Tab-separated table of C-alpha atoms in Angstrom:
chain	number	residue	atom	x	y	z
A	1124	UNK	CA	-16.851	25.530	-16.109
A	1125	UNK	CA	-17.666	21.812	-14.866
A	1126	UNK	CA	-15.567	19.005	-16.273
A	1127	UNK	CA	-18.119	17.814	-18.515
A	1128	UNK	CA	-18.138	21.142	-20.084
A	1129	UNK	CA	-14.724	21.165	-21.005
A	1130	UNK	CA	-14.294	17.582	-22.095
A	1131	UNK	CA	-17.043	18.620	-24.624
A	1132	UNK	CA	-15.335	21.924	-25.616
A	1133	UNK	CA	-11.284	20.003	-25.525
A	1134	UNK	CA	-13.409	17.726	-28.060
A	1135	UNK	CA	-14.329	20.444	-30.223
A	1136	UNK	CA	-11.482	22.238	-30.724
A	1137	UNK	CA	-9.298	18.946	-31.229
A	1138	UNK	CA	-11.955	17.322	-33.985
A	1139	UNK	CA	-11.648	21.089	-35.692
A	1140	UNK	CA	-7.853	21.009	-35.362
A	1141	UNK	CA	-6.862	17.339	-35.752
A	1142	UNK	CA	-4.966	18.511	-32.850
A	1143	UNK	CA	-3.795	21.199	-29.663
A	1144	UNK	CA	-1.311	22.219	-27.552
A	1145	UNK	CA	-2.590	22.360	-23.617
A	1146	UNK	CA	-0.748	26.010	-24.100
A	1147	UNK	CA	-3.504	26.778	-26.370
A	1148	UNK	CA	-6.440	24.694	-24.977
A	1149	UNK	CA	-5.335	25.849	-21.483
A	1150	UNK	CA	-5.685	29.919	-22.823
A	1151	UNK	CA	-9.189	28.986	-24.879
A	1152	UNK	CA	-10.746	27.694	-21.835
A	1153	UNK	CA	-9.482	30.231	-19.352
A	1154	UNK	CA	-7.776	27.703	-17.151
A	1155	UNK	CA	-5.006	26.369	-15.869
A	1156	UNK	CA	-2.201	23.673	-18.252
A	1157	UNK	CA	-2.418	21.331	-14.899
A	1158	UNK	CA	-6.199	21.309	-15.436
A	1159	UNK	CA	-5.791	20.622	-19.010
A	1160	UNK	CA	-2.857	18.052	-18.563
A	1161	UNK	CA	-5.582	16.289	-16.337
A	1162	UNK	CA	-8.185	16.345	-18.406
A	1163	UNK	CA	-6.696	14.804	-21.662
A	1164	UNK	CA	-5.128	12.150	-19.361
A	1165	UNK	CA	-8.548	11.619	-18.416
A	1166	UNK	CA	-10.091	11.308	-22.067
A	1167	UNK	CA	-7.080	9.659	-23.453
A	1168	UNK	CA	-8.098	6.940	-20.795
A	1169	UNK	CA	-11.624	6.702	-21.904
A	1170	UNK	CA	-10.537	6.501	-25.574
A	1171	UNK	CA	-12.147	10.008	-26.626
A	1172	UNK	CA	-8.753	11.561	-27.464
A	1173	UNK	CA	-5.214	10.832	-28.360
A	1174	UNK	CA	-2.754	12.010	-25.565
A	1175	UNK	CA	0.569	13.332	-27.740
A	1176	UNK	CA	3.403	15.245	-26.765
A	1177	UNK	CA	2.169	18.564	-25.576
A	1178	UNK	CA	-0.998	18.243	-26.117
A	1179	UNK	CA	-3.497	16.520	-27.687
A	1180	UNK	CA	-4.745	14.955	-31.234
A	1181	UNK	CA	-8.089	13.232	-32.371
A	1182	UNK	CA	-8.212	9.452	-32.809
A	1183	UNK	CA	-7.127	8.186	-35.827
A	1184	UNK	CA	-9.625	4.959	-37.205
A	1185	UNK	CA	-7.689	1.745	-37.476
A	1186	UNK	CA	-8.021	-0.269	-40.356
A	1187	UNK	CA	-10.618	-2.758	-38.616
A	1188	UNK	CA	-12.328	0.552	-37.714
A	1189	UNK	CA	-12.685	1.656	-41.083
A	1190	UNK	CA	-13.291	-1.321	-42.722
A	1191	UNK	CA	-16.204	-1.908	-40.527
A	1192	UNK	CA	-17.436	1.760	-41.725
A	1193	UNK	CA	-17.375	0.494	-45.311
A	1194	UNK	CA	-19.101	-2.288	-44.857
A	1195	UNK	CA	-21.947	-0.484	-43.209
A	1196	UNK	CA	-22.082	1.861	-45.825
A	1197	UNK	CA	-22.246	-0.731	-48.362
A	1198	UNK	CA	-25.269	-2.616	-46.804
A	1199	UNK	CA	-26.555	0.846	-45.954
A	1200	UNK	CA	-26.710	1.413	-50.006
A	1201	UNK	CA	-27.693	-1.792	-50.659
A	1202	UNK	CA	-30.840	-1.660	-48.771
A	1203	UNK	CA	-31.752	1.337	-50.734
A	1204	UNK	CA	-30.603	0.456	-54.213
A	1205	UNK	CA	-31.865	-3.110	-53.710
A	1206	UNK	CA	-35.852	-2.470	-54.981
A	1207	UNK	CA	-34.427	-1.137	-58.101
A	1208	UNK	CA	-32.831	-3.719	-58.741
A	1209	UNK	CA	-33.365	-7.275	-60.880
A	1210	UNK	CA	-32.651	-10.958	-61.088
A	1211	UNK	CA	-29.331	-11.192	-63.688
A	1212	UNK	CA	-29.033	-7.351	-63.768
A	1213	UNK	CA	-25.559	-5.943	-64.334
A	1214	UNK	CA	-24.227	-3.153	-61.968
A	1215	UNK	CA	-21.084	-0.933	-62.920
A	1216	UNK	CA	-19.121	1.487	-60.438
A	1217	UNK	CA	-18.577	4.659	-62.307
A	1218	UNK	CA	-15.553	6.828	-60.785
């Protein structure tokens, strides 16, 4: 399996997971924990992964990170709504 194979199937199983042990990642992909330990270090340095203590977790979204998510969304939804909508109309958020 080339690397770029198992960076894509590492990513996988940690999005699936939220996290893994190299134990477990190493047994998965039939190969070695040195390989693994190598690899996260590897995507931990490009930012794909989260390097933790025995293994690895997905990225958790800072708060700039998400707030930058909602404001896409809203713009994204007010694009769409925006032709339905009229000078001095009232809009209310239902929950």
């Amino acid at each position: 399996m080339i690397i770029e194979e198992r960076y894509s199937k590492i990513l996988e199983i940690v999005k699936e997971k939220t996290r893994a042990s190299y134990d477990f990642l190493a047994k998965t992909l039939f190969v070695s924990e040195s390989t693994i330990r190598r690899d996260i270090e590897a995507m931990s340095e490009k930012g794909m992964i989260s390097k933790i203590h025995g293994g690895a977790s997905i990225i958790e979204p800072t708060t700039q990170d998400s707030s930058v998510y909602i404001r896409e969304n809203k713009c994204a939804i007010s694009t769409e709504v925006c032709p339905y909508v009229y000078y001095c109309d009232k809009i209310q958020a239902f929950k």
